[in-house]
Coordinates of C-alpha atoms in Angstrom, one line a residue:
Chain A
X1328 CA 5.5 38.8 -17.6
X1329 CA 1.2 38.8 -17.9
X1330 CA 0.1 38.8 -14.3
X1331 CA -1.0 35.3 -13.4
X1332 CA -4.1 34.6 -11.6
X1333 CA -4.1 34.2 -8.0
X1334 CA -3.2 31.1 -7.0
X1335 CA -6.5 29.5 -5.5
X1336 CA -8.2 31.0 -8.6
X1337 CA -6.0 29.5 -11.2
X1338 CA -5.9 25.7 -8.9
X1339 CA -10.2 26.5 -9.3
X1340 CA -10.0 26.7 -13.1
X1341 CA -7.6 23.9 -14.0
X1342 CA -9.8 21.9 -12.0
X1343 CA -13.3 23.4 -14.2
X1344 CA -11.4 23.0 -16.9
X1345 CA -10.5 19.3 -16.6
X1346 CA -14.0 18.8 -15.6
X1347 CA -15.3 20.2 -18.5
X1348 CA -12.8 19.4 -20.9
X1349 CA -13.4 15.2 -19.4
X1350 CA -17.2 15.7 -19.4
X1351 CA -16.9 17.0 -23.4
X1352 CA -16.1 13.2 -23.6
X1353 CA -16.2 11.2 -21.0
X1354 CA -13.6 9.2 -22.7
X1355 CA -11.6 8.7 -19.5
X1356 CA -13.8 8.5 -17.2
X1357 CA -15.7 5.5 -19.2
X1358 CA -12.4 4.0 -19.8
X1359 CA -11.4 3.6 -16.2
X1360 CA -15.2 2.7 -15.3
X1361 CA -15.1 -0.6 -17.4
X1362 CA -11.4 -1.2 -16.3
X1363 CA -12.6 -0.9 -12.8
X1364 CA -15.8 -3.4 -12.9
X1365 CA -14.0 -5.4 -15.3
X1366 CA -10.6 -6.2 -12.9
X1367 CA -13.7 -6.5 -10.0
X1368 CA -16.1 -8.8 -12.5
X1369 CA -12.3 -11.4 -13.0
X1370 CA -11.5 -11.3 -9.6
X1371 CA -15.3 -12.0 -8.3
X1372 CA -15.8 -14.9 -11.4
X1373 CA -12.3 -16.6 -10.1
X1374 CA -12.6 -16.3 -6.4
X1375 CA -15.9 -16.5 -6.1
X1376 CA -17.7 -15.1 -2.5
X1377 CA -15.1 -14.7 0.3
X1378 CA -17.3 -13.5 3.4
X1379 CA -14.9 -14.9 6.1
X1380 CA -11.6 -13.9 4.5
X1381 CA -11.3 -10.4 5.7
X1382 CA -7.7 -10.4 4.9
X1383 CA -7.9 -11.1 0.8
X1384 CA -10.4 -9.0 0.4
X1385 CA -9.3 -5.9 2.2
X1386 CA -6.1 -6.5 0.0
X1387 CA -8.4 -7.6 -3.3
X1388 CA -10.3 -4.0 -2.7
X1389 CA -6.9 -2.2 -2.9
X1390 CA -5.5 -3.7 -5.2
X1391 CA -8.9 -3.3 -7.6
X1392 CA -8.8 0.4 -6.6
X1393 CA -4.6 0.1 -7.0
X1394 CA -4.7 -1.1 -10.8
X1395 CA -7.8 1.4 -11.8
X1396 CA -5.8 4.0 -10.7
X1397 CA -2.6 3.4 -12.4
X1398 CA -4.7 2.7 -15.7
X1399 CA -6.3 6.1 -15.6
X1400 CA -5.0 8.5 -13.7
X1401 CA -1.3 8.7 -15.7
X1402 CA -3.0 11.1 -18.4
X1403 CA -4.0 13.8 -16.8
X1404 CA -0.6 15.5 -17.9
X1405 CA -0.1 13.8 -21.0
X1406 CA -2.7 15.1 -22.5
X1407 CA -1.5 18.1 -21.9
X1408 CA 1.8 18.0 -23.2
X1409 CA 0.4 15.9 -26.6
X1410 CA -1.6 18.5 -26.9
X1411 CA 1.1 21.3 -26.5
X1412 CA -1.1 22.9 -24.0
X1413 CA 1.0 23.0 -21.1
X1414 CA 2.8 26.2 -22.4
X1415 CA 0.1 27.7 -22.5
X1416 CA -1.4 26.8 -19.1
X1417 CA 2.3 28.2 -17.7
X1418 CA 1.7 31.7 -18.7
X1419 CA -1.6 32.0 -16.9
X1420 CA -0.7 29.4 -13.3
X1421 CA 2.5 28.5 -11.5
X1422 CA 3.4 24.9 -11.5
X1423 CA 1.9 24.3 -8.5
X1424 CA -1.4 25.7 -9.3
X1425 CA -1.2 23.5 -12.5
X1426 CA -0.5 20.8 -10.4
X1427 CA -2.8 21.0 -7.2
X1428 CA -5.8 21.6 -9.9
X1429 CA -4.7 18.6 -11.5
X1430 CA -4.5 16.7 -8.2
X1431 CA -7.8 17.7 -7.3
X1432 CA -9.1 16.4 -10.6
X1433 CA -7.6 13.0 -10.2
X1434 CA -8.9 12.8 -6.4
X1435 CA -12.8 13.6 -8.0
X1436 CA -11.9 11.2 -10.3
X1437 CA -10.7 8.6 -8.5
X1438 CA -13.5 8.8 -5.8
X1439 CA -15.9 8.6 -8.9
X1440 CA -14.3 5.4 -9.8
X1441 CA -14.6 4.2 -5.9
X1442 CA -18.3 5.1 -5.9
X1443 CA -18.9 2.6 -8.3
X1444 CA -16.3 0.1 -7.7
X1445 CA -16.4 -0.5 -4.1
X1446 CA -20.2 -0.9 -3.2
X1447 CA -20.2 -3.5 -6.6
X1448 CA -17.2 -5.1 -4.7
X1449 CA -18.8 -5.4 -1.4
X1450 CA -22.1 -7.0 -3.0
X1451 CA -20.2 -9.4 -5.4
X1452 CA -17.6 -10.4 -3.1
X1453 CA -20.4 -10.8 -0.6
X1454 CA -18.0 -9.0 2.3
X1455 CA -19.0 -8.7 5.7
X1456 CA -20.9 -4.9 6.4
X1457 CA -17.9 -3.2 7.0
X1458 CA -17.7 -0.1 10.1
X1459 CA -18.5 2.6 8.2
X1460 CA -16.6 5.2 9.6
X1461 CA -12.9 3.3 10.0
X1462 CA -13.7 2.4 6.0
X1463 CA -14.5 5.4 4.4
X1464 CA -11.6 7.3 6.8
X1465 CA -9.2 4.4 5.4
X1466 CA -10.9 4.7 1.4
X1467 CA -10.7 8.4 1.8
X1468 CA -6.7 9.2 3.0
X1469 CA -5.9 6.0 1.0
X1470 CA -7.4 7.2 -2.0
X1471 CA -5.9 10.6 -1.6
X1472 CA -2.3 9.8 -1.0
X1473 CA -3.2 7.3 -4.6
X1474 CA -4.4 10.4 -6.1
X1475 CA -1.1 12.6 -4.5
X1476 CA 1.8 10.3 -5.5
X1477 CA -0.3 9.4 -8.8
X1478 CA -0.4 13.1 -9.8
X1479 CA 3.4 13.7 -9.0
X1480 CA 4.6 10.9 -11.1
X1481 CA 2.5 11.2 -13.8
X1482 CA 3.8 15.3 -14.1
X1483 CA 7.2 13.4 -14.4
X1484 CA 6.1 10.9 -17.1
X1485 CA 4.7 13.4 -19.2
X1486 CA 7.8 14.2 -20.1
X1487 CA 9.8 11.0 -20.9
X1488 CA 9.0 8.4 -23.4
X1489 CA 7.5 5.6 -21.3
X1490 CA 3.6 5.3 -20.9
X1491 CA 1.5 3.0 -19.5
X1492 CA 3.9 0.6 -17.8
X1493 CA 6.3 2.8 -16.8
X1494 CA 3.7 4.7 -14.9
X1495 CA 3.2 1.6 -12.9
X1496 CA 6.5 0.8 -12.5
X1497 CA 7.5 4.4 -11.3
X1498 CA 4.3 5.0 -9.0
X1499 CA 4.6 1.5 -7.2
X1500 CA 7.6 2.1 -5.2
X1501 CA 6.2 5.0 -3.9
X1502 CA 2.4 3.3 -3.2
X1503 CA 4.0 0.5 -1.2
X1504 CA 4.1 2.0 1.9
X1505 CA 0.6 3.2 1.1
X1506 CA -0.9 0.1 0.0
X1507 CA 0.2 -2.0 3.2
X1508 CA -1.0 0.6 5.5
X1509 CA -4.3 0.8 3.7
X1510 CA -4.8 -3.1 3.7
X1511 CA -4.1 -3.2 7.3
X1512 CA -6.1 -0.5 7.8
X1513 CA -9.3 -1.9 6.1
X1514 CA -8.8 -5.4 7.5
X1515 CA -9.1 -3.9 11.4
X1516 CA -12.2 -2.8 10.7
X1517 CA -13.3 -6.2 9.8
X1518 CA -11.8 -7.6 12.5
X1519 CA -13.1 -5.0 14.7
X1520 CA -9.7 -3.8 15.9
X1521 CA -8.7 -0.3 15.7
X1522 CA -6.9 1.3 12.7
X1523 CA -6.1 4.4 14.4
X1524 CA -2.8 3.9 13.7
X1525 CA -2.7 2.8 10.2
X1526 CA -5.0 5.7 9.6
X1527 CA -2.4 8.1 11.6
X1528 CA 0.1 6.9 8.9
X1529 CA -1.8 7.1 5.5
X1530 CA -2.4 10.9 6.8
X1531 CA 1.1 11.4 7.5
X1532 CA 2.3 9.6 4.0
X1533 CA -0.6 11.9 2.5
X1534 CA 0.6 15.2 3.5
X1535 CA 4.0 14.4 3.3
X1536 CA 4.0 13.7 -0.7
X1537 CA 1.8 16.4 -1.1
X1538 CA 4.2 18.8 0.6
X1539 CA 7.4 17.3 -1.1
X1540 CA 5.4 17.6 -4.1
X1541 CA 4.3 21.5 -3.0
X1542 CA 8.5 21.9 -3.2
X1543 CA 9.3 20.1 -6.1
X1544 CA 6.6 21.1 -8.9
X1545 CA 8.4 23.8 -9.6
X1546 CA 11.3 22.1 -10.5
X1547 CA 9.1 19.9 -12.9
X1548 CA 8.8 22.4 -15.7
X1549 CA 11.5 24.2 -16.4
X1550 CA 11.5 24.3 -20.2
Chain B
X391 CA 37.3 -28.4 7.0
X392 CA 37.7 -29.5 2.7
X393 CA 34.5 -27.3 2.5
X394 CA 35.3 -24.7 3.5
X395 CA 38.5 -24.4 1.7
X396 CA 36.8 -24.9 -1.5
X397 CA 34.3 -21.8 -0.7
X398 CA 37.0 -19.7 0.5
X399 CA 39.3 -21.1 -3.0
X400 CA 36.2 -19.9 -5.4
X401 CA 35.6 -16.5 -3.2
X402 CA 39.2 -15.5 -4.1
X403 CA 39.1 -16.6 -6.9
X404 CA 35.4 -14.6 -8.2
X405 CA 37.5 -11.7 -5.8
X406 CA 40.6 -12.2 -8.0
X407 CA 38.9 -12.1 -11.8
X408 CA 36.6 -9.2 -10.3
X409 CA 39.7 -6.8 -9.0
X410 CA 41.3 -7.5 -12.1
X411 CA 38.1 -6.5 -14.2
X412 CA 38.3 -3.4 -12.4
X413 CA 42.2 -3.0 -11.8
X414 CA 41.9 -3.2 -16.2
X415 CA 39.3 -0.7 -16.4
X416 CA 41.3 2.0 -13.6
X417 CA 44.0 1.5 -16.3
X418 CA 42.0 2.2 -19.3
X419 CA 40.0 4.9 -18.1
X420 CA 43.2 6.5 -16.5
X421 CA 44.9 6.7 -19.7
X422 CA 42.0 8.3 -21.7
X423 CA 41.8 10.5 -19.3
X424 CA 45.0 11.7 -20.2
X425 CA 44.2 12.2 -23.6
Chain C
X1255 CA 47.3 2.2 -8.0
X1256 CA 48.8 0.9 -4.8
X1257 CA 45.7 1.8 -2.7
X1258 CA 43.7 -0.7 -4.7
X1259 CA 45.5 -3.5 -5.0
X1260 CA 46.0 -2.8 -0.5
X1261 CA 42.0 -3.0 -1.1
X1262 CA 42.6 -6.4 -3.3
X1263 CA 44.7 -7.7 -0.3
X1264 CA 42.5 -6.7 2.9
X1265 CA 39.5 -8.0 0.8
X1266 CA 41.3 -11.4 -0.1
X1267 CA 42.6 -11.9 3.6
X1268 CA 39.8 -11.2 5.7
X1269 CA 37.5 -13.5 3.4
X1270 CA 40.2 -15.9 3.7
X1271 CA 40.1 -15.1 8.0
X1272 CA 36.3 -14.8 7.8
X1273 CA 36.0 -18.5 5.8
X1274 CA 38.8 -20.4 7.4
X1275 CA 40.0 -18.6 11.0
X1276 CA 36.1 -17.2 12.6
X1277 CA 34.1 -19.6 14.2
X1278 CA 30.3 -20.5 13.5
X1279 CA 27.4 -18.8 14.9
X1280 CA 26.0 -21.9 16.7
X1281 CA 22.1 -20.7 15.0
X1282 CA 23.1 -20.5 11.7
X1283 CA 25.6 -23.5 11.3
X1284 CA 27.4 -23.4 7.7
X1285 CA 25.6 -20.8 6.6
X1286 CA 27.4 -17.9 8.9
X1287 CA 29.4 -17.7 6.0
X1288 CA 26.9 -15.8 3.8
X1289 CA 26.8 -13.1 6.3
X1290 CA 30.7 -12.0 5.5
X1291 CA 29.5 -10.8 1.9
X1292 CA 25.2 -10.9 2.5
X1293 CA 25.4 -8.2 4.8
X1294 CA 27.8 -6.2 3.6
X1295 CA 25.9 -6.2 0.3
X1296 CA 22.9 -4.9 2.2
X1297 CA 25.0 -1.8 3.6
X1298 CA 26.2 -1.0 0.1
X1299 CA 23.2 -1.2 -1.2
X1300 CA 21.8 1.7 1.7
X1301 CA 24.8 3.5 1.4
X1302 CA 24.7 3.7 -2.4
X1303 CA 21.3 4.9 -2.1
X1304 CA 22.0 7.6 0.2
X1305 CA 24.6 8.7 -1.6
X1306 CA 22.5 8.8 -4.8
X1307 CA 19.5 11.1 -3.1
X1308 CA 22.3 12.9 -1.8
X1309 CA 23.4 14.0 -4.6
X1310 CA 19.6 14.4 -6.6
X1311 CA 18.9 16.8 -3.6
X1312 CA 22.3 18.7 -4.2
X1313 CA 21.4 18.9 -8.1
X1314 CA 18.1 19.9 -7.7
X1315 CA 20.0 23.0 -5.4
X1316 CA 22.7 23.8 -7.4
X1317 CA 22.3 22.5 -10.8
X1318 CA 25.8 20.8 -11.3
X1319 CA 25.9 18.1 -13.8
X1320 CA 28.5 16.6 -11.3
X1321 CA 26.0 15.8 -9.4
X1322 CA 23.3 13.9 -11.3
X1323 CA 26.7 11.8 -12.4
X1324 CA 27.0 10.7 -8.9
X1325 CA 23.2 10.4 -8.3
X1326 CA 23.4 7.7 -11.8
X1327 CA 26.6 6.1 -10.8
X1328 CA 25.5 5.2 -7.4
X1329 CA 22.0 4.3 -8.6
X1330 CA 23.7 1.9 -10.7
X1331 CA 25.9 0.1 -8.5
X1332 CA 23.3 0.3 -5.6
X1333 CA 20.9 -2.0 -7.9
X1334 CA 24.4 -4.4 -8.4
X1335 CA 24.8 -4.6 -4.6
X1336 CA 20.8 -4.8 -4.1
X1337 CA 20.5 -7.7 -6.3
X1338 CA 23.5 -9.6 -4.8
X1339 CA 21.8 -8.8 -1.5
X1340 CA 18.8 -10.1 -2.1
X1341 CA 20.1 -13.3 -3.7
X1342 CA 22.4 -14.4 -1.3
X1343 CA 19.3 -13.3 1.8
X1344 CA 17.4 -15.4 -0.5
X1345 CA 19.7 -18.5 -0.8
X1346 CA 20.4 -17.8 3.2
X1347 CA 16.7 -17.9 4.0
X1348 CA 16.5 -21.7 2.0
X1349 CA 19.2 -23.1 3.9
X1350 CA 17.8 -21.3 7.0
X1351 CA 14.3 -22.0 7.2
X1352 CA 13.3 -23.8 3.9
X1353 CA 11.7 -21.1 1.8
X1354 CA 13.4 -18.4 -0.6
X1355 CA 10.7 -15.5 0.4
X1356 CA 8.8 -14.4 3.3
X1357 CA 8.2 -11.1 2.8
X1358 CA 9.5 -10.5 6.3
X1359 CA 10.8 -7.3 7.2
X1360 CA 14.0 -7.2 6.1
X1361 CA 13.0 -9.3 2.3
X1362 CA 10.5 -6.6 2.3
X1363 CA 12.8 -4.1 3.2
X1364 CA 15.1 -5.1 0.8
X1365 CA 12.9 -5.7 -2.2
X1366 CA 11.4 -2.4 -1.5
X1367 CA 14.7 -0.8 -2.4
X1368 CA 15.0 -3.1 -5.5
X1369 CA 12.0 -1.7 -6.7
X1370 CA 12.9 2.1 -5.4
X1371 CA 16.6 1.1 -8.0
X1372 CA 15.1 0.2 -10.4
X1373 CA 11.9 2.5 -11.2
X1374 CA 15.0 5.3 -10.8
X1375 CA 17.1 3.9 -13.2
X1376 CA 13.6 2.8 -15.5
X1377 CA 12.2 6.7 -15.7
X1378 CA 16.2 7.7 -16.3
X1379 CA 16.5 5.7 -19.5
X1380 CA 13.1 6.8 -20.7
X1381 CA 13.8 11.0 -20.6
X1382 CA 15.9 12.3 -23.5
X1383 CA 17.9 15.2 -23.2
X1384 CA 20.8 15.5 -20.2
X1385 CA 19.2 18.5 -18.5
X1386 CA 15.8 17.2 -18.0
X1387 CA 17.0 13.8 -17.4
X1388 CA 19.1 14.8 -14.4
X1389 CA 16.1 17.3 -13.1
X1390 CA 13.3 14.9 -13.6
X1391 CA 15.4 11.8 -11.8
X1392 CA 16.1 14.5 -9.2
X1393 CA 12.7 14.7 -8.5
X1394 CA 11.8 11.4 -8.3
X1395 CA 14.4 10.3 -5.6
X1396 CA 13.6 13.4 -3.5
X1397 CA 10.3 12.3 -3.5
X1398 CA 11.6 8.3 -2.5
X1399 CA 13.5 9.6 -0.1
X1400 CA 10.2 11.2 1.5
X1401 CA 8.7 7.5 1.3
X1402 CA 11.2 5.8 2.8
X1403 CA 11.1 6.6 6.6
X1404 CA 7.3 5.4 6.4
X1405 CA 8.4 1.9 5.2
X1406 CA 10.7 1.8 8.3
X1407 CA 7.2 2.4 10.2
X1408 CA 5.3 -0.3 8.5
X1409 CA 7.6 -3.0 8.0
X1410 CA 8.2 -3.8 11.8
X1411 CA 4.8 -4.1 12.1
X1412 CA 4.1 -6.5 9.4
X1413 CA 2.6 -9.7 10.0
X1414 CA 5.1 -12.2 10.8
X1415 CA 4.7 -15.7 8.9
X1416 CA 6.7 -18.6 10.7
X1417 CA 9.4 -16.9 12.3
X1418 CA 10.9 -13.2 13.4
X1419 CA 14.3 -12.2 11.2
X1420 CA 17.3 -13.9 12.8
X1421 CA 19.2 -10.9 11.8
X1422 CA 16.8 -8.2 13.5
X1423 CA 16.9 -11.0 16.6
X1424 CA 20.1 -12.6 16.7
X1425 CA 22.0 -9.9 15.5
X1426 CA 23.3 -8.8 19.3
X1427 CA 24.0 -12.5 19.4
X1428 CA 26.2 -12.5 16.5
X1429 CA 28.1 -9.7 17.6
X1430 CA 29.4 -11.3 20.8
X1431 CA 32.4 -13.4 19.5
X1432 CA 35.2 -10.8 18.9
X1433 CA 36.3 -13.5 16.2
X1434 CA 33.4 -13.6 13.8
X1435 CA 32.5 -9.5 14.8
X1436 CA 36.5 -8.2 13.7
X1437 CA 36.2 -10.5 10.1
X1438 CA 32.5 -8.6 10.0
X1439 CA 33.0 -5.2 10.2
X1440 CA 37.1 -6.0 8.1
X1441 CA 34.7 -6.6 5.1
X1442 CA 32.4 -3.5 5.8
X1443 CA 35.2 -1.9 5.6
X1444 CA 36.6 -3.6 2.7
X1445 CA 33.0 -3.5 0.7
X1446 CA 32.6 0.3 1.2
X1447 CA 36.3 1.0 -0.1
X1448 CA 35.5 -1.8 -3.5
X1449 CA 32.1 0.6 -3.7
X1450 CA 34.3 3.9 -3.6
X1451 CA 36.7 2.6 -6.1
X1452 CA 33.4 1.2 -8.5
X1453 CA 31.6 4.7 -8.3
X1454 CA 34.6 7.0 -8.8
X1455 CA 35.7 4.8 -12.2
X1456 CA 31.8 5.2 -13.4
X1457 CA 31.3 8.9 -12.6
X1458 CA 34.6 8.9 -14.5
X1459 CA 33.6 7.1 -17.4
X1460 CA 30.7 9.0 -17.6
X1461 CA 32.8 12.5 -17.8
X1462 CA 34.9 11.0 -20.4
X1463 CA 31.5 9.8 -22.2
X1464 CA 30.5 13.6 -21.7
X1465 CA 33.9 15.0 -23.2
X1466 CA 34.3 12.6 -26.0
X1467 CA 30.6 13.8 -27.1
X1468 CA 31.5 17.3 -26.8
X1469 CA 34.7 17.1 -29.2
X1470 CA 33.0 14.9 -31.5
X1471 CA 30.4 17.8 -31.7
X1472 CA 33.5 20.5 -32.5
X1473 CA 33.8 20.1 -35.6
X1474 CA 30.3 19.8 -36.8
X1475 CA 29.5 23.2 -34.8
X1476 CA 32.6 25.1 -36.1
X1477 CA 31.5 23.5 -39.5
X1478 CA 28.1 25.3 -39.5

């Protein structure tokens, strides 16, 4: 068996090398850019400014964030396994190395995506200034239990025949939890009521996925 | 009271065609199992 | 044999008791009736589910094809029962209060399962190849079954439209007559057993799918 790489080591360069191997391109991250604006750009030309309604647009920012994610972060393992790479990455990393490198990826990725989208969505939708600290806690957890379950179900799609849709269709049941906790979460800060508990839960969703998925990605690739 | 005759005459009766649906497939998969 | 057709009679009597004998629930007027089957649909539906991550948790141990067939089986019959649940809440909800969805906790509890069904039984049809099939599918419901306590958190908590669930509220009110709560639980009971009987003839069918496959390949591989 060639010695593998420690495991922080090999999780470090996955990550470099999905950085790199996206930068080469930018393909991706271009993609899910225009995907991003352009969901924000229909939603802004149809609703138009909704400074009062704190409760459409905490869930109109979620589900903008929501649908860029499921459009871009499904490839980061189908790419690999198209590309017949993923034996190869075995040899060097565990499974979970593979897969918390990955994760990190599609968190720097999605945040990338966030940068953009959500000031452009706080300026078009002409939102109230939002409490910067309960927002950015809420964006942040949010956006990593996205990136957590997003990664653990995309490792799973890799290997079956569906795509795009079934992506979505697989991730969704998990995000629901998710997705109510985070539109709560950023309409109390509108409101000016506290989303200490909403907040409590994301983290708690957050680090449970990531530990179930700590168990399980072992199990993912077994041939 | 004629309602709820008629609801409880087209439960048994979905009930009925159901158990036999299943009663025919216990049968069939019983015997194939014997094979 | 003669244990199911005692199942075909207890089912057939008590609806007959539940329809004709038990009284009405002064709230909920004609429409008690629905709750003899609506209910009951709901606790098939949990217990199908818990029996399917059961048995994904028990593969994912031990390997056993056995056990992915139950995981399937139960997935399937779980979506049946969800779908019948979640009709007949829906229809109930109409006659109740005028409108066919809420998204109060229990429609959202509900749907949430639907969805839970039928992304399981989506990702299973789309992976070839029995082994990875039964692995993958494993996966996924461990990691539902992870989820699911957190929905239990947020749904209480959910914004209430027009009114609170009569069913969360009323249910201690419902259990009081001895009439309508003996005709209840009868077709619990009943239900569960008709959910036995449905799982053990599809794990079975699949087996004998399995073993018909297997000999049809015999004489191609002594062939070679």
């Amino acid at each position: 068996m060639p010695t593998r790489e420690s495991s922080s080591a090999a999780v470090w360069a996955i990550l470099r090398k999905e950085c790199r191997s996206e930068w080469r391109t930018r393909y991706g991250l271009n993609a899910a850019l225009l995907f991003a604006v352009t969901t924000l750009a229909a939603v802004s030309f149809a609703i138009g400014r909704l400074g009062d309604r704190s409760d459409v647009l905490a869930a109109l920012l979620w589900m903008v964030i929501l649908f860029a994610a499921l459009a871009s972060l499904s490839h980061a393992f189908v790419r690999e396994v198209e590309g017949h790479t993923l034996t190869m990455l075995r040899l060097i990393a565990s499974p979970t190395s593979i897969a918390l490198g990955k994760l990190l990826f599609n968190l720097l990725f999605l945040g990338l995506i966030e940068v953009v989208t959500v000031p452009l969505f706080l300026v078009l939708m002409a939102a109230p200034a939002p409490r910067w600290a309960p927002f950015l806690a809420t964006l942040a957890v949010g956006s990593t239990a996205l990136a957590v379950t997003s990664t653990l179900v995309g490792a799973l799609i890799a290997q079956s025949r569906g795509r795009g849709a079934l992506f979505a269709g697989v991730s969704f049941p998990l995000l629901m939890p998710l997705l109510l906790a985070a539109v709560r979460a950023t309409r109390a800060q509108w409101l000016g009521v506290s989303a200490a508990a909403e907040l409590r839960l994301l983290a708690a969703y957050a680090l449970a996925l990531l530990a179930a998925g700590l168990l399980l990605y072992d199990h993912l690739w077994e041939d | 009271m004629n309602a709820n005759f008629v609801v409880a005459g087209v439960a048994l009766l979905v009930w009925g065609m159901v158990f036999f649906y299943l009663a025919r497939l216990e049968r069939r998969v019983r015997e194939l199992e014997k094979r | 044999m003669i244990a199911r057709w005692l199942l075909f009679l207890w089912i057939a009597a008590w609806t007959v008791i539940a329809l004709l004998w038990a009284p009405l629930v002064p709230l909920l007027g004609a429409t008690t009736r629905v709750l003899y089957f609506h209910i009951p649909s709901a606790w098939i539906t949990v217990l199908a589910l818990a029996w399917s991550m059961g048995h994904s948790l028990a593969y994912l141990r031990r390997r056993r094809i056995e056990h992915d067939d139950h995981a399937a089986a139960a997935a399937e019959l779980g979506l049946v029962f969800c779908i019948a649940a979640t009709i007949t809440g829906s229809l109930w909800a109409k006659a109740m209060w005028g409108s066919y969805w809420n998204w109060d906790p229990r429609e959202t509890s509900i749907f949430y399962l639907l969805l839970i069904y039928g992304a399981y039984l989506a990702l299973r049809g789309s992976i070839d190849g029995e082994e990875r099939r039964a692995r993958l599918s494993a996966i996924y419901s461990a990691v539902a079954f992870v989820t699911v306590p957190f929905l239990m958190f947020i749904v209480p908590r959910l914004y209430f439209t027009l009114h609170p669930d009569p069913l969360i509220n009323t249910h201690g009110k419902i259990e009081m007559d001895p009439r309508i709560r003996i005709c209840f639980y009868a077709m619990l009971i009943g239900f569960t057993g008709l959910f036995a009987w449905m799982q053990s003839l599809r794990v079975r069918v699949t087996r004998l799918a399995r073993r018909f496959e297997a000999a049809a390949a015999e004489p191609a591989r002594r062939a070679v």
